[in-house]
Coordinates of C-alpha atoms and ligand atoms in Angstrom, one line a residue:
X18 CA 9.5 -21.6 0.3
X19 CA 7.9 -22.7 -3.0
X20 CA 8.8 -20.0 -5.4
X21 CA 6.9 -21.4 -8.3
X22 CA 3.1 -21.6 -7.6
X23 CA 2.1 -19.5 -4.7
X24 CA -1.4 -18.4 -3.6
X25 CA -2.1 -14.8 -4.2
X26 CA -2.1 -13.8 -0.5
X27 CA 1.4 -15.3 0.0
X28 CA 2.8 -13.7 -3.2
X29 CA 1.6 -10.3 -2.0
X30 CA 3.2 -11.0 1.5
X31 CA 6.5 -12.1 0.0
X32 CA 6.5 -8.9 -2.3
X33 CA 5.9 -6.5 0.6
X34 CA 8.4 -8.3 2.8
X35 CA 11.1 -8.2 0.1
X36 CA 10.8 -4.4 -0.7
X37 CA 12.3 -1.9 1.5
X38 CA 11.5 1.9 1.2
X39 CA 13.8 4.1 -0.9
X40 CA 15.9 7.0 0.7
X41 CA 14.5 10.2 2.4
X42 CA 14.6 13.7 0.9
X43 CA 13.5 17.0 2.8
X44 CA 11.4 19.3 0.5
X45 CA 9.2 22.3 0.9
X46 CA 5.8 21.7 2.5
X47 CA 4.2 23.4 -0.5
X48 CA 5.5 20.5 -2.7
X49 CA 4.5 17.7 -0.4
X50 CA 0.9 17.0 -1.7
X51 CA 0.3 13.2 -1.7
X52 CA 3.9 12.5 -0.8
X53 CA 4.6 9.9 2.0
X54 CA 6.0 11.3 5.2
X55 CA 9.2 9.6 6.2
X56 CA 9.3 10.3 10.0
X57 CA 6.7 10.6 12.8
X58 CA 6.1 14.5 13.1
X59 CA 5.2 16.2 16.3
X60 CA 4.0 19.7 16.7
X61 CA 6.7 22.2 17.4
X62 CA 4.1 24.8 18.8
X63 CA 0.7 25.3 20.3
X64 CA -1.9 26.2 17.9
X65 CA -3.5 28.5 18.8
X66 CA -0.5 29.8 20.6
X67 CA -2.9 31.8 23.0
X68 CA -6.4 31.4 24.3
X69 CA -8.2 32.9 21.4
X70 CA -11.6 34.4 20.7
X71 CA -13.9 32.5 18.4
X72 CA -16.3 35.4 17.9
X73 CA -16.4 39.1 17.4
X74 CA -17.8 40.5 20.7
X75 CA -16.7 41.4 24.2
X76 CA -14.2 39.8 26.6
X77 CA -16.0 39.6 30.0
X78 CA -15.8 38.2 33.5
X79 CA -18.5 35.5 33.3
X80 CA -19.6 35.9 37.0
X81 CA -20.5 39.5 36.3
X82 CA -23.1 38.7 33.6
X83 CA -24.2 35.4 35.1
X84 CA -27.9 36.6 35.4
X85 CA -27.9 38.9 32.4
X86 CA -31.0 38.6 30.2
X87 CA -33.3 40.9 28.1
X88 CA -35.3 41.7 31.3
X89 CA -32.2 41.9 33.5
X90 CA -29.6 43.9 31.5
X91 CA -26.1 44.5 32.8
X92 CA -24.0 47.5 32.0
X93 CA -20.3 47.3 31.5
X94 CA -17.7 50.0 30.7
X95 CA -15.5 49.4 27.6
X96 CA -11.9 49.9 28.2
X97 CA -10.1 48.8 25.1
X98 CA -10.0 46.6 21.9
X99 CA -8.2 43.3 21.3
X100 CA -7.6 42.4 17.7
X101 CA -6.1 39.1 16.2
X102 CA -2.4 39.5 16.3
X103 CA -2.4 42.5 18.6
X104 CA -0.4 42.8 21.7
X105 CA -2.6 44.6 24.1
X106 CA -2.1 43.4 27.6
X107 CA -4.8 45.5 29.3
X108 CA -6.7 43.3 31.7
X109 CA -10.6 43.1 32.2
X110 CA -11.4 44.3 35.8
X111 CA -14.6 44.5 37.8
X112 CA -17.5 46.2 35.8
X113 CA -15.5 46.5 32.6
X114 CA -15.3 44.6 29.1
X115 CA -12.8 44.7 26.3
X116 CA -14.0 44.7 22.7
X117 CA -12.5 41.6 21.1
X118 CA -12.3 40.3 17.5
X119 CA -12.2 36.7 16.3
X120 CA -8.8 35.2 16.7
X121 CA -7.6 37.8 19.3
X122 CA -5.9 36.9 22.6
X123 CA -8.3 36.6 25.5
X124 CA -7.2 39.6 28.0
X125 CA -6.1 38.8 31.5
X126 CA -9.2 38.8 33.9
X127 CA -11.6 37.7 31.2
X128 CA -12.8 34.1 31.0
X129 CA -15.6 34.4 28.4
X130 CA -16.4 36.1 25.2
X131 CA -20.0 37.4 24.7
X132 CA -21.0 37.5 21.0
X133 CA -21.9 41.1 19.9
X134 CA -25.2 39.8 18.9
X135 CA -26.3 39.9 22.7
X136 CA -25.2 43.5 23.4
X137 CA -25.9 47.0 22.4
X138 CA -23.4 49.8 22.7
X139 CA -23.5 53.5 23.3
X140 CA -20.0 55.2 23.3
X141 CA -18.0 53.3 25.9
X142 CA -20.9 51.9 27.6
X143 CA -21.9 48.2 26.8
X144 CA -25.4 46.8 27.6
X145 CA -25.4 43.1 28.0
X146 CA -28.6 41.0 27.7
X147 CA -27.3 37.4 27.8
X148 CA -25.0 35.4 30.0
X149 CA -21.9 33.7 28.9
X150 CA -20.5 30.7 30.8
X151 CA -16.7 30.4 31.7
X152 CA -14.9 29.4 28.5
X153 CA -17.7 30.5 26.2
X154 CA -16.4 31.3 22.7
X155 CA -12.7 30.7 23.8
X156 CA -10.6 28.4 21.6
X157 CA -8.0 27.3 24.3
X158 CA -4.2 27.4 23.5
X159 CA -3.1 24.3 21.8
X160 CA -6.7 23.1 21.1
X161 CA -6.2 22.6 17.4
X162 CA -2.7 21.0 17.9
X163 CA -0.7 21.0 21.1
X164 CA 3.1 21.3 21.3
X165 CA 4.7 17.8 21.0
X166 CA 1.4 16.1 19.8
X167 CA 1.9 13.6 17.1
X168 CA 0.4 15.0 13.9
X169 CA 1.7 12.8 11.1
X170 CA 3.0 9.2 11.4
X171 CA 5.7 7.7 9.3
X172 CA 4.5 6.0 6.1
X173 CA 1.2 8.1 5.8
X174 CA 0.2 10.0 2.6
X175 CA 0.0 13.8 2.9
X176 CA -3.5 15.0 2.1
X177 CA -4.1 18.7 1.7
X178 CA -5.7 18.6 5.2
X179 CA -2.5 17.0 6.6
X180 CA -0.4 19.8 5.1
X181 CA -2.6 22.4 6.7
X182 CA -2.2 21.0 10.2
X183 CA 1.6 20.5 9.6
X184 CA 1.9 24.2 8.7
X185 CA -0.1 25.0 11.9
X186 CA 2.3 22.8 13.8
X187 CA 5.3 24.8 12.7
X188 CA 6.7 23.0 9.6
X189 CA 7.9 24.6 6.4
X190 CA 9.7 21.6 5.0
X191 CA 9.1 17.8 5.5
X192 CA 11.1 14.6 5.3
X193 CA 9.4 12.5 2.6
X194 CA 10.3 9.2 0.9
X195 CA 11.8 9.5 -2.5
X196 CA 9.4 8.5 -5.3
X197 CA 10.3 5.5 -7.4
X198 CA 11.8 6.1 -10.8
X199 CA 10.3 3.3 -12.8
X200 CA 11.0 1.9 -16.3
X201 CA 8.0 0.3 -18.0
X202 CA 9.0 -2.0 -20.9
X203 CA 6.6 -3.6 -23.2
X204 CA 7.6 -6.5 -25.4
X205 CA 5.8 -7.7 -28.5
X206 CA 6.6 -7.3 -32.2
X207 CA 2.9 -6.6 -32.7
X208 CA 2.9 -3.4 -30.6
X209 CA 2.9 0.1 -32.1
X210 CA 3.5 3.4 -30.3
X211 CA 0.3 5.5 -30.2
X212 CA 0.6 8.2 -32.7
X213 CA 2.1 6.0 -35.5
X214 CA 0.1 4.4 -38.3
X215 CA -1.3 1.0 -37.5
X216 CA -0.6 -1.8 -40.1
X217 CA -2.8 -4.9 -40.2
X218 CA -1.9 -7.5 -37.5
X219 CA -0.5 -4.8 -35.1
X220 CA -2.1 -3.0 -32.2
X221 CA -1.3 0.1 -30.2
X222 CA 0.5 -0.6 -27.0
X223 CA -2.5 0.5 -24.8
X224 CA -1.2 -1.3 -21.7
X225 CA 1.8 1.2 -21.5
X226 CA -0.5 4.2 -21.3
X227 CA -2.7 2.4 -18.7
X228 CA 0.2 1.5 -16.5
X229 CA 1.8 4.8 -17.0
X230 CA -1.4 6.6 -15.9
X231 CA -1.6 4.6 -12.7
X232 CA 2.0 5.3 -11.9
X233 CA 1.4 9.1 -12.6
X234 CA -1.6 9.0 -10.3
X235 CA 0.9 8.0 -7.4
X236 CA 3.5 10.6 -8.4
X237 CA 6.0 8.0 -9.7
X238 CA 8.5 9.1 -12.5
X239 CA 8.3 6.8 -15.5
X240 CA 10.2 6.1 -18.7
X241 CA 8.9 3.5 -21.1
X242 CA 9.8 1.7 -24.3
X243 CA 8.5 -1.0 -26.7
X244 CA 10.9 -3.9 -27.2
X245 CA 10.7 -6.4 -30.0
X246 CA 10.5 -10.1 -29.2
X247 CA 14.2 -10.8 -29.2
X248 CA 16.0 -12.2 -26.1
X249 CA 19.2 -10.2 -26.8
X250 CA 17.3 -6.9 -27.1
X251 CA 15.3 -7.5 -24.0
X252 CA 18.3 -8.6 -22.0
X253 CA 20.3 -5.6 -23.2
X254 CA 17.4 -3.2 -22.3
X255 CA 16.8 -4.6 -18.9
X256 CA 20.5 -4.5 -18.0
X257 CA 20.7 -0.9 -19.2
X258 CA 17.4 0.4 -17.5
X259 CA 18.0 -1.2 -14.2
X260 CA 21.0 1.0 -13.6
X261 CA 19.0 4.3 -14.0
X262 CA 15.7 3.3 -12.3
X263 CA 14.6 2.1 -8.9
X264 CA 12.2 -0.6 -10.2
X265 CA 11.3 -2.2 -13.5
X266 CA 8.0 -3.5 -15.0
X267 CA 7.8 -5.6 -18.0
X268 CA 4.5 -6.0 -19.9
X269 CA 3.9 -9.0 -22.1
X270 CA 6.0 -12.0 -22.8
X271 CA 5.2 -13.3 -19.3
X272 CA 3.8 -16.6 -20.5
X273 CA 6.3 -19.4 -20.9
X274 CA 5.4 -19.7 -24.5
X275 CA 7.6 -19.8 -27.7
X276 CA 8.3 -16.0 -27.7
X277 CA 8.0 -15.1 -24.2
X278 CA 11.5 -14.1 -23.6
X279 CA 11.3 -11.9 -20.4
X280 CA 12.0 -14.6 -17.9
X281 CA 14.7 -16.1 -20.0
X282 CA 16.4 -12.6 -20.3
X283 CA 16.2 -12.2 -16.5
X284 CA 17.7 -15.7 -16.1
X285 CA 20.6 -14.5 -18.2
X286 CA 21.1 -11.5 -16.1
X287 CA 21.0 -13.6 -12.8
X288 CA 17.8 -12.1 -11.2
X289 CA 16.6 -13.4 -7.9
X290 CA 13.2 -14.9 -8.6
X291 CA 10.6 -14.9 -5.9
X292 CA 7.7 -16.1 -7.9
X293 CA 6.6 -16.4 -11.5
X294 CA 3.0 -17.7 -11.9
X295 CA 0.7 -17.5 -8.9
X296 CA -2.8 -18.6 -8.1
X297 CA -4.7 -15.5 -9.2
X298 CA -6.9 -14.7 -12.1
X299 CA -6.7 -12.9 -14.4
X300 CA -2.9 -12.3 -14.2
X301 CA -1.6 -15.7 -13.2
X302 CA 1.7 -15.4 -15.2
X303 CA 2.8 -12.5 -13.0
X304 CA 6.3 -12.6 -11.7
X305 CA 8.4 -10.8 -9.2
X306 CA 12.0 -10.8 -8.2
X307 CA 15.1 -8.6 -7.7
X308 CA 17.5 -7.6 -10.4
X309 CA 20.7 -5.9 -8.9
X310 CA 18.7 -5.6 -5.7
X311 CA 15.9 -3.7 -7.5
X312 CA 12.3 -4.9 -7.7
X313 CA 11.2 -6.2 -11.1
X314 CA 7.6 -7.1 -11.8
X315 CA 6.7 -9.3 -14.8
X316 CA 3.2 -8.5 -16.1
X317 CA 1.3 -10.6 -18.6
X318 CA 0.4 -8.7 -21.8
X319 CA -3.4 -9.3 -22.1
X320 CA -5.1 -6.1 -20.9
X321 CA -7.2 -7.7 -18.1
X322 CA -4.1 -9.8 -16.9
X323 CA -1.9 -6.8 -17.2
X324 CA -4.0 -4.4 -15.1
X325 CA -4.8 -7.1 -12.5
X326 CA -1.3 -8.2 -12.0
X327 CA -0.3 -4.5 -11.8
X328 CA -2.8 -3.5 -9.3
X329 CA -2.7 -6.5 -7.1
X330 CA 1.1 -7.2 -7.0
X331 CA 3.2 -4.6 -8.7
X332 CA 1.3 -1.3 -7.3
X333 CA 1.5 -2.5 -3.7
X334 CA 5.2 -3.2 -4.2
X335 CA 5.8 0.2 -5.7
X336 CA 3.9 1.9 -2.9
X337 CA 6.0 0.0 -0.4
X338 CA 9.1 1.1 -2.2
X339 CA 7.8 4.7 -1.8
X340 CA 7.6 4.1 1.9
X341 CA 3.7 3.8 2.1
X342 CA 2.6 2.0 5.2
X343 CA -0.7 1.0 3.7
X344 CA 0.3 -0.1 0.2
X345 CA -3.0 -0.9 -1.3
X346 CA -5.8 0.8 -3.1
X347 CA -8.4 2.4 -0.8
X348 CA -11.3 0.2 0.0
X349 CA -15.0 0.5 0.9
X350 CA -17.5 -2.0 2.2
X351 CA -20.6 -2.4 0.0
X352 CA -23.2 -4.9 -1.0
X353 CA -23.1 -6.9 -4.3
X354 CA -25.8 -6.0 -6.7
X355 CA -25.5 -9.5 -8.3
X356 CA -23.9 -12.8 -7.5
X357 CA -20.3 -13.2 -8.3
X358 CA -19.0 -16.5 -9.5
X359 CA -15.4 -17.5 -9.8
X360 CA -14.2 -19.2 -12.9
X361 CA -11.8 -21.3 -10.9
X362 CA -12.0 -22.0 -7.1
X363 CA -8.3 -22.8 -7.0
X364 CA -7.2 -19.2 -7.4
X365 CA -8.1 -15.7 -6.1
X366 CA -10.2 -14.1 -8.8
X367 CA -10.6 -10.4 -9.3
X368 CA -13.8 -9.1 -10.7
X369 CA -14.2 -5.5 -12.1
X370 CA -17.5 -3.5 -11.7
X371 CA -19.1 -0.2 -11.2
X372 CA -21.1 1.4 -8.3
X373 CA -24.8 1.6 -8.7
X374 CA -27.3 3.4 -6.4
X375 CA -30.4 1.6 -5.4
X376 CA -32.9 3.3 -3.0
X377 CA -30.0 5.5 -1.9
X378 CA -27.6 2.6 -1.1
X379 CA -24.4 2.0 -3.2
X380 CA -24.3 -1.4 -4.7
X381 CA -21.3 -3.0 -6.6
X382 CA -22.3 -4.2 -9.9
X383 CA -19.9 -6.5 -11.9
X384 CA -19.2 -5.5 -15.5
X385 CA -20.3 -8.1 -17.9
X386 CA -20.8 -8.5 -21.6
X387 CA -18.6 -5.7 -22.8
X388 CA -15.1 -5.9 -24.2
X389 CA -12.1 -6.2 -22.1
X390 CA -10.7 -2.8 -22.7
X391 CA -14.1 -1.2 -22.2
X392 CA -14.6 -3.0 -18.9
X393 CA -11.2 -1.8 -17.8
X394 CA -12.0 1.7 -18.9
X395 CA -15.3 1.8 -17.1
X396 CA -14.3 -0.1 -14.0
X397 CA -14.8 1.9 -10.7
X398 CA -13.9 -0.9 -8.4
X399 CA -12.5 -4.3 -8.1
X400 CA -13.5 -7.2 -5.7
X401 CA -11.7 -10.4 -4.8
X402 CA -13.3 -13.8 -4.7
X403 CA -11.0 -15.6 -2.3
X404 CA -9.4 -18.9 -3.3
X405 CA -11.8 -21.8 -2.4
X406 CA -14.9 -19.8 -2.7
X407 CA -17.2 -20.6 -5.7
X408 CA -19.6 -17.7 -5.5
X409 CA -20.5 -14.6 -3.4
X410 CA -24.3 -14.2 -3.4
X411 CA -26.1 -11.0 -4.3
X412 CA -26.4 -8.9 -1.1
X413 CA -23.1 -10.1 0.4
X414 CA -21.1 -7.2 1.9
X415 CA -17.8 -7.2 0.1
X416 CA -14.6 -5.0 0.4
X417 CA -14.2 -3.1 -2.9
X418 CA -10.8 -1.7 -3.9
X419 CA -11.6 1.8 -5.4
X420 CA -10.2 2.5 -8.9
X421 CA -11.7 6.1 -9.1
Ligands
LIG23 N1 -1.7 -22.0 -23.6 C1 -2.2 -20.8 -23.2 N2 -1.8 -19.7 -23.7 C2 -2.2 -18.5 -23.1 C3 -3.1 -18.6 -22.1 C4 -3.6 -19.9 -21.5 O1 -4.3 -19.8 -20.6 N3 -3.0 -20.9 -22.1 N4 -3.5 -17.4 -21.6 C5 -3.4 -16.1 -22.3 C6 -3.6 -15.0 -21.6 S1 -5.2 -14.8 -20.9 C7 -2.7 -14.1 -21.4 S2 -3.0 -12.7 -20.5 C8 -1.3 -14.2 -22.0 C9 -0.3 -13.9 -21.0 O2 1.0 -14.1 -21.5 P1 2.0 -13.0 -22.0 O3 2.3 -12.0 -21.1 O4 3.1 -13.8 -22.7 O5 1.2 -12.2 -23.2 P2 1.5 -11.6 -24.7 O6 1.5 -12.8 -25.5 O7 2.8 -10.8 -24.7 O8 0.3 -10.7 -24.9 C10 -1.0 -11.3 -24.8 C11 -2.0 -10.4 -25.5 O9 -2.0 -9.1 -25.1 C12 -1.6 -8.1 -26.1 N5 -0.7 -7.1 -25.6 C13 0.6 -7.3 -25.2 N6 1.2 -6.2 -24.8 C14 0.3 -5.2 -25.0 C15 0.3 -3.8 -24.8 N7 1.3 -3.3 -24.3 N8 -0.8 -3.2 -25.0 C16 -1.9 -3.8 -25.5 N9 -2.0 -5.1 -25.7 C17 -0.9 -5.9 -25.4 C18 -0.9 -9.0 -27.1 O10 -1.0 -8.5 -28.4 C19 -1.7 -10.4 -27.0 O11 -2.9 -10.2 -27.8 O12 -1.1 -15.6 -22.3 C20 -2.2 -16.1 -23.1 N10 -1.7 -17.3 -23.6
LIG24 O1 -5.7 -13.0 -18.8 MO1 -5.6 -12.3 -20.3 O2 -5.5 -12.0 -22.0 O3 -5.6 -10.6 -19.9 O4 -7.5 -12.5 -20.3

């Protein structure tokens, strides 16, 4: 395998094949929002556990009111009440009905519920002026989820709706993958921690906040630091942080320039390099390897490169580390508002843009003519122009990775 100059697709594949999920922990269902489920989960119960009424009305025998209408009213005698969670086992017999509330168990003998809107009542006599076919207004046992039915598959993200169905399926705790603890290390003598004064020639380490924001969105725990451009400092810090974290990200110093010491430091520490420099833009000096069996991602320092290398290589890798079976940003298909042209056809180029509504249709509109940081701040999506493709004409349907 050529570990030096890979295409983007191959680099992503290598990254995902190299990274195995972290361990599993069992936690309360109420703490599982957006976590990744670590096993296939089957329902332990039927929900509902009984045939249940979906209306407030009357449990009846459908054949007895088959011909009921406003002109052909049927009279039934009320013999009881069934409420949700109640335990009445009185059956509906010939000529009778039982008052029933939404969620209550359908009594023996009844095969339909007539909504109360189609009845009138005097004492215990019920007048019925509509029919109800067998099964009418009855939610069968197990209709929402049946015992042993697969409700969540390993590697899927637990949305609030998934937590609801898992509660209905009998779960109060869930096995989930441990979330990565990540160290983000920015290198550069010019970098200043936000909140401190800014001398001339320096700049705030904005990439750190951007990367941290993305990691927080996915529930990862992060620590971060700014390191000076000294090989011994970078080496010592990497050696130290790798012990207490599941993965590392370096930001800046990825170019093989005079002061780009990250790869040098990793060489000293004996990392297993999979690639450093790939055919993608922005972000081509991105690197990936293992340091003490833990993934390390080298991100270039320039903000567009930094974000692109993070989103297209590091984030998928970190999501795979957290057990996610679809380790990518969500995608939608939309048409291009404008032609996208690649700066180079010998790489995969990523273009940032926003969504625009034209005649009620969403279009992807590339961001042009604004500063790099403003473009990254405003971007709602990113589109790949594949290697070998010069341009994608306006109107082409493209797959947009969502950033919002
Ligand atoms: N001979 C060439 N040199 C460079 C090229 C090139 O094509 N030929 N490309 C440039 C590009 S584009 C990028 S991106 C960088 C990538 O290399 P590095 O990772 O070594 O980048 P740095 O020198 O560390 O930083 C680049 C730029 O970004 C600023 N920066 C760095 N860290 C942060 C941070 N945490 N927050 C905000 N801004 C940051 C840094 O001050 C520099 O201005 O290579 C170029 N060189
Ligand atoms: O590749 Mo760079 O400095 O982010 O444009």
